[in-house]
Amino acid sequence: MKVRRLVEEMPEYHPPLAERTALRLDFNENTLAPSPRVMERLSQITAEGLTKYPEREGVEKVVAAHFGLGEGKVLLANGVDEAIHLVCCTFLEPEDEAIICTPSFFMYDVSIQMMTSHLKRVQADATLEFPFGRFMEAITERTKLIIIASPNNPTGATVSREHLLAIARAAPKAVLMVDEAYYHFHGESVMQDLASVPNLIVARTFSKAYGLANLRIGMLAGNAELVKYLRKVSSPYNVNGVALDCLPVALADEEYLSWYVEQVRVGRERMMDSLRQLGVPFFPSAANFVLMNIGPKHKELVTAMRAHGVLLRDRSADPGCDGYVRITIGIEEHVTRGLEALKTCLKEIGWSKEQISRPSGSASSGIREFE
C-alpha cells in the first residue's frame, strides 16, 4: 500500500510525555486544577450520559454568547491541534502557499505539510521577536493560509493588533488564523475584529488558563461563511461529551479564571526578576512560560531538574533556539519550587553565563538581545 506523498514527507510530532510524575513545568499547562465547578460537574455525569453521542451545537451557542459572537461563528474542536488541522484541510490546495513564523508551534508544520509542500517559514532573528517586515514581503498571490501565534510558543513574544490586521489586509485571498492559545496571560486579542475582517479566524484553547487540557477542547471563531466550511470538514462528534458538559461551567467561573491568571502574571514577573539576578538570559514573555538561554548545558539542566522533581522543556531543536529551555509558570507554590530547584541545579551543573555564545547582532544595529 502506498500513502500520499505529502503524508510520507510530512514531519511527525513526538511529545515527550513519558513519566510526567514530577512538577509539570514543561508543557504550559495549568499547574494546579480547573475551576472547582468543573470537578463538581464531573461528579454529576451519569453512566447513561456516557452512552450517548455528544451534542456540540448547544455548547457552541453558549461559547459564542460568552465571547460576544453571533450564532454560527464558533466551532468547537478537539483542542487547538484539531483546529489547526481543520483550517489546513479546509483552505489549502496542493499548489497553495502557507506562511508561518519560526520558531513557533510545531503542529503548524505538521498540518500544513499534510496538504501542501509550499510552506514558507519566516525565521525570527536573534531577538526572537516577530519579523513583521520580512513576513509581509513573504506574502504572494499564491498565499492562501497564514498562521500566527500571539503570544507565541516557545518565545512568549506577541504580535500587535495593528500588524495582524495589516497582514490580513495584505493577503485578502488568504485566511489568517491567529492562534490565541495564551490570550489570557496577555490580554490583547483580535476577536473584536472578526466582524470587519472577513479573512480572519481566531483560535482559542481551554487547556491553559482553564485547566482542561486532558478533556481536549478548543475553538475556532470567524465569520459565519468561513465557519460553515470548517464545520463541513469537521466530524460532528469531534468533541467528547464530558468536555462539552464541563466547558460552560468553566466559562462561568470567571472568579477562578481571574485568580489563576493573576497567579501566573505575578509568578512570571517573579521568575523573570529571579533570572535577571541569576544572570540567566531570557526572552521577556507575555505567556505562562519563560524561555531561558542556557547554552551548551541545556540537556544537563533538564536532566538535573528532573532529578530534583521538576520538569522543564528543552527547546533546542526549534529553529534559532539552540541551548534554550522553557519553564512553565503556574501558581505561587510551583514557581517557588521551580526557582529553588533551578538555583540548585545551575550550581550542580557548573553553569555560567560566559558559556553562552552571544547572539548575532547588537543593540546598535537595532537588534535587541535577550535580557
Short mmCIF file of C-alpha atoms in Angstrom, two decimals, residues 58-352:
data_model
loop_
_atom_site.label_atom_id
_atom_site.label_comp_id
_atom_site.label_asym_id
_atom_site.label_seq_id
_atom_site.Cartn_x
_atom_site.Cartn_y
_atom_site.Cartn_z
CA GLY A 58 -25.83 23.89 22.20
CA VAL A 59 -22.47 24.42 23.85
CA GLU A 60 -21.23 26.34 20.81
CA LYS A 61 -24.09 28.80 21.35
CA VAL A 62 -23.06 29.20 24.99
CA VAL A 63 -19.45 29.82 23.96
CA ALA A 64 -20.45 32.30 21.23
CA ALA A 65 -22.58 34.26 23.71
CA HIS A 66 -19.76 34.24 26.27
CA PHE A 67 -17.38 35.83 23.78
CA GLY A 68 -19.98 38.20 22.32
CA LEU A 69 -20.13 36.47 18.95
CA GLY A 70 -23.13 35.78 16.79
CA GLU A 71 -24.65 32.38 16.13
CA GLY A 72 -22.76 30.24 13.63
CA LYS A 73 -19.43 31.98 14.28
CA VAL A 74 -17.94 29.39 16.65
CA LEU A 75 -16.78 25.83 16.02
CA LEU A 76 -15.59 23.70 18.91
CA ALA A 77 -12.69 21.34 18.25
CA ASN A 78 -10.66 18.61 19.87
CA GLY A 79 -8.14 21.13 21.17
CA VAL A 80 -6.36 23.70 19.01
CA ASP A 81 -4.38 20.82 17.48
CA GLU A 82 -7.50 19.68 15.64
CA ALA A 83 -8.49 23.29 14.95
CA ILE A 84 -5.22 23.80 13.04
CA HIS A 85 -5.81 20.56 11.16
CA LEU A 86 -9.34 21.63 10.17
CA VAL A 87 -8.18 25.03 8.92
CA CYS A 88 -5.47 23.44 6.75
CA CYS A 89 -7.83 20.80 5.33
CA THR A 90 -10.49 23.41 4.57
CA PHE A 91 -8.45 26.09 2.85
CA LEU A 92 -5.27 24.59 1.33
CA GLU A 93 -4.93 23.09 -2.14
CA PRO A 94 -1.70 21.23 -3.06
CA GLU A 95 -0.42 24.19 -5.12
CA ASP A 96 -1.16 26.83 -2.45
CA GLU A 97 1.38 28.57 -0.25
CA ALA A 98 1.14 28.87 3.52
CA ILE A 99 3.27 31.12 5.74
CA ILE A 100 4.32 30.77 9.37
CA CYS A 101 6.96 32.42 11.53
CA THR A 102 9.58 30.24 13.20
CA PRO A 103 10.22 29.25 15.88
CA SER A 104 6.60 28.54 16.69
CA PHE A 105 4.18 25.69 17.44
CA PHE A 106 5.33 22.61 15.53
CA MET A 107 1.81 21.40 14.72
CA TYR A 108 1.55 24.20 12.14
CA ASP A 109 4.29 22.45 10.14
CA VAL A 110 2.64 19.05 10.50
CA SER A 111 -0.85 20.06 9.38
CA ILE A 112 0.25 22.40 6.59
CA GLN A 113 2.67 19.91 5.06
CA MET A 114 -0.03 17.27 5.03
CA MET A 115 -1.89 19.47 2.50
CA THR A 116 0.83 21.30 0.54
CA SER A 117 4.58 21.22 0.07
CA HIS A 118 4.65 25.01 -0.33
CA LEU A 119 5.26 26.08 3.24
CA LYS A 120 7.18 29.32 3.80
CA ARG A 121 8.89 29.75 7.16
CA VAL A 122 9.96 33.27 8.06
CA GLN A 123 12.67 32.87 10.66
CA ALA A 124 12.88 35.34 13.55
CA ASP A 125 16.27 36.95 14.15
CA ALA A 126 18.36 36.70 17.33
CA THR A 127 15.80 38.74 19.29
CA LEU A 128 13.09 36.12 18.55
CA GLU A 129 10.61 38.94 18.01
CA PHE A 130 8.04 38.73 15.21
CA PRO A 131 9.73 39.74 11.90
CA PHE A 132 6.87 41.87 10.57
CA GLY A 133 8.67 43.44 7.62
CA ARG A 134 10.07 40.20 6.25
CA PHE A 135 6.76 38.44 6.92
CA MET A 136 4.89 40.98 4.80
CA GLU A 137 7.45 40.51 2.00
CA ALA A 138 6.77 36.76 2.02
CA ILE A 139 3.10 37.18 1.02
CA THR A 140 2.35 36.43 -2.65
CA GLU A 141 -0.66 35.80 -4.88
CA ARG A 142 -0.30 32.08 -4.08
CA THR A 143 -0.56 32.64 -0.32
CA LYS A 144 -3.78 31.02 0.88
CA LEU A 145 -3.13 30.46 4.60
CA ILE A 146 -1.18 32.38 7.24
CA ILE A 147 -0.89 31.15 10.83
CA ILE A 148 0.46 33.41 13.57
CA ALA A 149 0.54 32.72 17.32
CA SER A 150 0.28 35.68 19.69
CA PRO A 151 1.65 35.20 22.30
CA ASN A 152 3.97 32.83 20.50
CA ASN A 153 5.16 29.45 21.72
CA PRO A 154 8.01 28.90 22.65
CA THR A 155 9.15 32.54 22.81
CA GLY A 156 6.28 34.31 24.59
CA ALA A 157 6.56 37.13 22.02
CA THR A 158 3.45 38.97 20.82
CA VAL A 159 2.31 40.45 17.54
CA SER A 160 0.47 43.75 17.74
CA ARG A 161 -3.14 44.03 16.60
CA GLU A 162 -2.01 46.69 14.12
CA HIS A 163 0.45 44.28 12.50
CA LEU A 164 -2.02 41.39 12.44
CA LEU A 165 -4.67 43.50 10.71
CA ALA A 166 -2.08 44.79 8.24
CA ILE A 167 -1.18 41.19 7.36
CA ALA A 168 -4.86 40.32 6.85
CA ARG A 169 -5.25 43.32 4.51
CA ALA A 170 -2.09 42.42 2.59
CA ALA A 171 -3.39 38.91 1.86
CA PRO A 172 -7.13 39.30 1.08
CA LYS A 173 -7.22 35.95 -0.76
CA ALA A 174 -5.69 34.12 2.20
CA VAL A 175 -7.10 33.07 5.57
CA LEU A 176 -5.23 34.49 8.55
CA MET A 177 -5.54 32.26 11.61
CA VAL A 178 -4.40 33.95 14.80
CA ASP A 179 -3.66 31.38 17.49
CA GLU A 180 -4.55 33.00 20.83
CA ALA A 181 -3.91 29.93 22.98
CA TYR A 182 -2.13 32.11 25.56
CA TYR A 183 -4.50 35.08 25.29
CA HIS A 184 -5.46 35.16 28.97
CA PHE A 185 -1.89 35.77 30.08
CA HIS A 186 -1.50 38.70 27.65
CA GLY A 187 -4.97 40.22 27.41
CA GLU A 188 -4.85 41.51 23.82
CA SER A 189 -6.97 39.92 21.09
CA VAL A 190 -8.28 40.38 17.55
CA MET A 191 -11.54 38.64 18.41
CA GLN A 192 -13.32 42.00 18.21
CA ASP A 193 -12.18 42.39 14.59
CA LEU A 194 -13.87 39.26 13.26
CA ALA A 195 -16.93 41.20 12.08
CA SER A 196 -14.88 43.63 9.98
CA VAL A 197 -12.09 41.34 8.71
CA PRO A 198 -13.63 38.63 6.52
CA ASN A 199 -10.47 36.51 6.16
CA LEU A 200 -9.67 36.38 9.91
CA ILE A 201 -10.04 33.29 12.13
CA VAL A 202 -9.18 33.21 15.84
CA ALA A 203 -8.23 30.01 17.65
CA ARG A 204 -8.54 29.64 21.42
CA THR A 205 -7.83 26.74 23.76
CA PHE A 206 -9.33 25.80 27.10
CA SER A 207 -6.24 23.77 28.01
CA LYS A 208 -4.13 26.56 29.51
CA ALA A 209 -5.83 29.06 31.82
CA TYR A 210 -8.98 26.94 32.19
CA GLY A 211 -7.06 23.77 33.05
CA LEU A 212 -8.99 21.43 30.72
CA ALA A 213 -6.03 20.02 28.75
CA ASN A 214 -6.98 16.40 29.42
CA LEU A 215 -10.52 16.96 28.13
CA ARG A 216 -9.18 18.21 24.76
CA ILE A 217 -11.35 21.16 23.80
CA GLY A 218 -10.62 24.31 21.84
CA MET A 219 -12.46 26.63 19.46
CA LEU A 220 -12.32 28.46 16.17
CA ALA A 221 -14.13 31.76 15.70
CA GLY A 222 -14.71 33.60 12.44
CA ASN A 223 -17.38 34.93 10.14
CA ALA A 224 -20.25 32.54 9.56
CA GLU A 225 -19.24 31.83 5.94
CA LEU A 226 -15.77 30.58 6.90
CA VAL A 227 -17.02 28.63 9.90
CA LYS A 228 -19.66 26.95 7.72
CA TYR A 229 -16.91 25.32 5.67
CA LEU A 230 -14.85 24.42 8.73
CA ARG A 231 -17.91 22.70 10.17
CA LYS A 232 -18.36 20.80 6.92
CA VAL A 233 -14.83 19.34 7.27
CA SER A 234 -15.18 18.62 10.98
CA SER A 235 -16.53 15.38 12.38
CA PRO A 236 -19.92 16.01 14.07
CA TYR A 237 -18.69 14.20 17.20
CA ASN A 238 -15.16 15.55 17.40
CA VAL A 239 -15.52 16.91 20.97
CA ASN A 240 -16.34 14.42 23.71
CA GLY A 241 -19.44 14.85 25.86
CA VAL A 242 -17.52 15.16 29.14
CA ALA A 243 -15.67 18.20 27.76
CA LEU A 244 -18.93 19.67 26.45
CA ASP A 245 -20.57 19.21 29.87
CA CYS A 246 -17.69 20.89 31.68
CA LEU A 247 -16.92 23.82 29.40
CA PRO A 248 -19.96 26.01 30.24
CA VAL A 249 -19.27 25.81 33.99
CA ALA A 250 -15.58 26.55 33.42
CA LEU A 251 -16.51 29.64 31.40
CA ALA A 252 -18.98 30.77 34.04
CA ASP A 253 -16.43 30.72 36.87
CA GLU A 254 -14.72 33.98 35.95
CA GLU A 255 -13.55 34.49 39.53
CA TYR A 256 -11.43 31.33 39.41
CA LEU A 257 -10.08 32.23 35.96
CA SER A 258 -9.07 35.72 37.12
CA TRP A 259 -7.38 34.26 40.20
CA TYR A 260 -5.33 31.77 38.20
CA VAL A 261 -4.34 34.30 35.54
CA GLU A 262 -3.15 36.71 38.27
CA GLN A 263 -1.14 33.90 39.87
CA VAL A 264 0.61 33.42 36.53
CA ARG A 265 1.15 37.15 35.96
CA VAL A 266 2.78 37.63 39.36
CA GLY A 267 4.76 34.39 39.04
CA ARG A 268 6.01 35.34 35.58
CA GLU A 269 7.38 38.66 36.84
CA ARG A 270 8.94 36.89 39.80
CA MET A 271 10.58 34.32 37.54
CA MET A 272 11.98 36.95 35.19
CA ASP A 273 13.29 39.04 38.10
CA SER A 274 14.98 35.94 39.54
CA LEU A 275 16.54 35.05 36.19
CA ARG A 276 18.00 38.56 35.98
CA GLN A 277 19.53 38.09 39.43
CA LEU A 278 20.94 34.71 38.42
CA GLY A 279 22.36 36.13 35.22
CA VAL A 280 20.34 33.76 33.04
CA PRO A 281 19.41 35.34 29.69
CA PHE A 282 15.72 35.02 28.84
CA PHE A 283 13.09 36.34 26.45
CA PRO A 284 10.52 38.69 28.05
CA SER A 285 7.27 36.71 27.93
CA ALA A 286 3.57 37.57 27.68
CA ALA A 287 2.52 33.92 28.16
CA ASN A 288 2.53 31.40 31.02
CA PHE A 289 6.14 30.38 30.44
CA VAL A 290 9.60 31.89 30.08
CA LEU A 291 12.23 30.84 27.54
CA MET A 292 15.75 30.78 29.01
CA ASN A 293 19.06 30.69 27.15
CA ILE A 294 21.11 28.06 28.99
CA GLY A 295 23.62 27.38 26.23
CA PRO A 296 25.62 24.13 25.87
CA LYS A 297 24.45 22.77 29.24
CA HIS A 298 20.76 22.77 28.31
CA LYS A 299 20.43 18.97 28.41
CA GLU A 300 22.30 18.77 31.70
CA LEU A 301 19.93 21.30 33.25
CA VAL A 302 16.79 19.45 32.12
CA THR A 303 18.19 16.17 33.47
CA ALA A 304 19.24 17.73 36.79
CA MET A 305 15.87 19.42 37.25
CA ARG A 306 14.05 16.12 36.66
CA ALA A 307 16.22 14.54 39.35
CA HIS A 308 15.05 17.34 41.68
CA GLY A 309 11.40 16.68 40.84
CA VAL A 310 10.79 19.46 38.29
CA LEU A 311 10.13 19.01 34.56
CA LEU A 312 11.38 21.57 32.03
CA ARG A 313 11.10 21.57 28.21
CA ASP A 314 14.27 21.63 26.13
CA ARG A 315 13.51 23.74 23.03
CA SER A 316 16.95 23.42 21.42
CA ALA A 317 15.54 21.59 18.40
CA ASP A 318 13.44 24.63 17.44
CA PRO A 319 14.98 26.79 14.68
CA GLY A 320 17.06 29.56 16.24
CA CYS A 321 16.68 28.14 19.76
CA ASP A 322 19.83 26.08 20.28
CA GLY A 323 20.54 26.00 24.01
CA TYR A 324 17.14 27.34 25.06
CA VAL A 325 14.98 25.77 27.78
CA ARG A 326 11.38 26.70 28.61
CA ILE A 327 9.86 26.82 32.08
CA THR A 328 6.11 26.97 32.71
CA ILE A 329 4.69 29.50 35.18
CA GLY A 330 1.91 28.27 37.47
CA ILE A 331 0.68 29.05 40.96
CA GLU A 332 2.92 30.71 43.57
CA GLU A 333 3.95 27.46 45.26
CA HIS A 334 5.01 25.90 41.97
CA VAL A 335 7.02 28.95 40.95
CA THR A 336 8.80 28.77 44.32
CA ARG A 337 9.64 25.09 43.87
CA GLY A 338 10.78 25.66 40.31
CA LEU A 339 13.06 28.52 41.28
CA GLU A 340 14.58 26.66 44.21
CA ALA A 341 15.37 23.68 42.00
CA LEU A 342 16.70 25.93 39.24
CA LYS A 343 19.13 27.70 41.56
CA THR A 344 20.36 24.37 42.92
CA CYS A 345 20.72 22.75 39.51
CA LEU A 346 22.56 25.65 37.89
CA LYS A 347 25.20 25.25 40.60
CA GLU A 348 25.25 21.46 40.28
CA ILE A 349 25.98 21.54 36.55
CA GLY A 350 28.54 24.33 36.86
CA TRP A 351 26.58 26.74 34.68
CA SER A 352 27.81 30.27 33.97
#
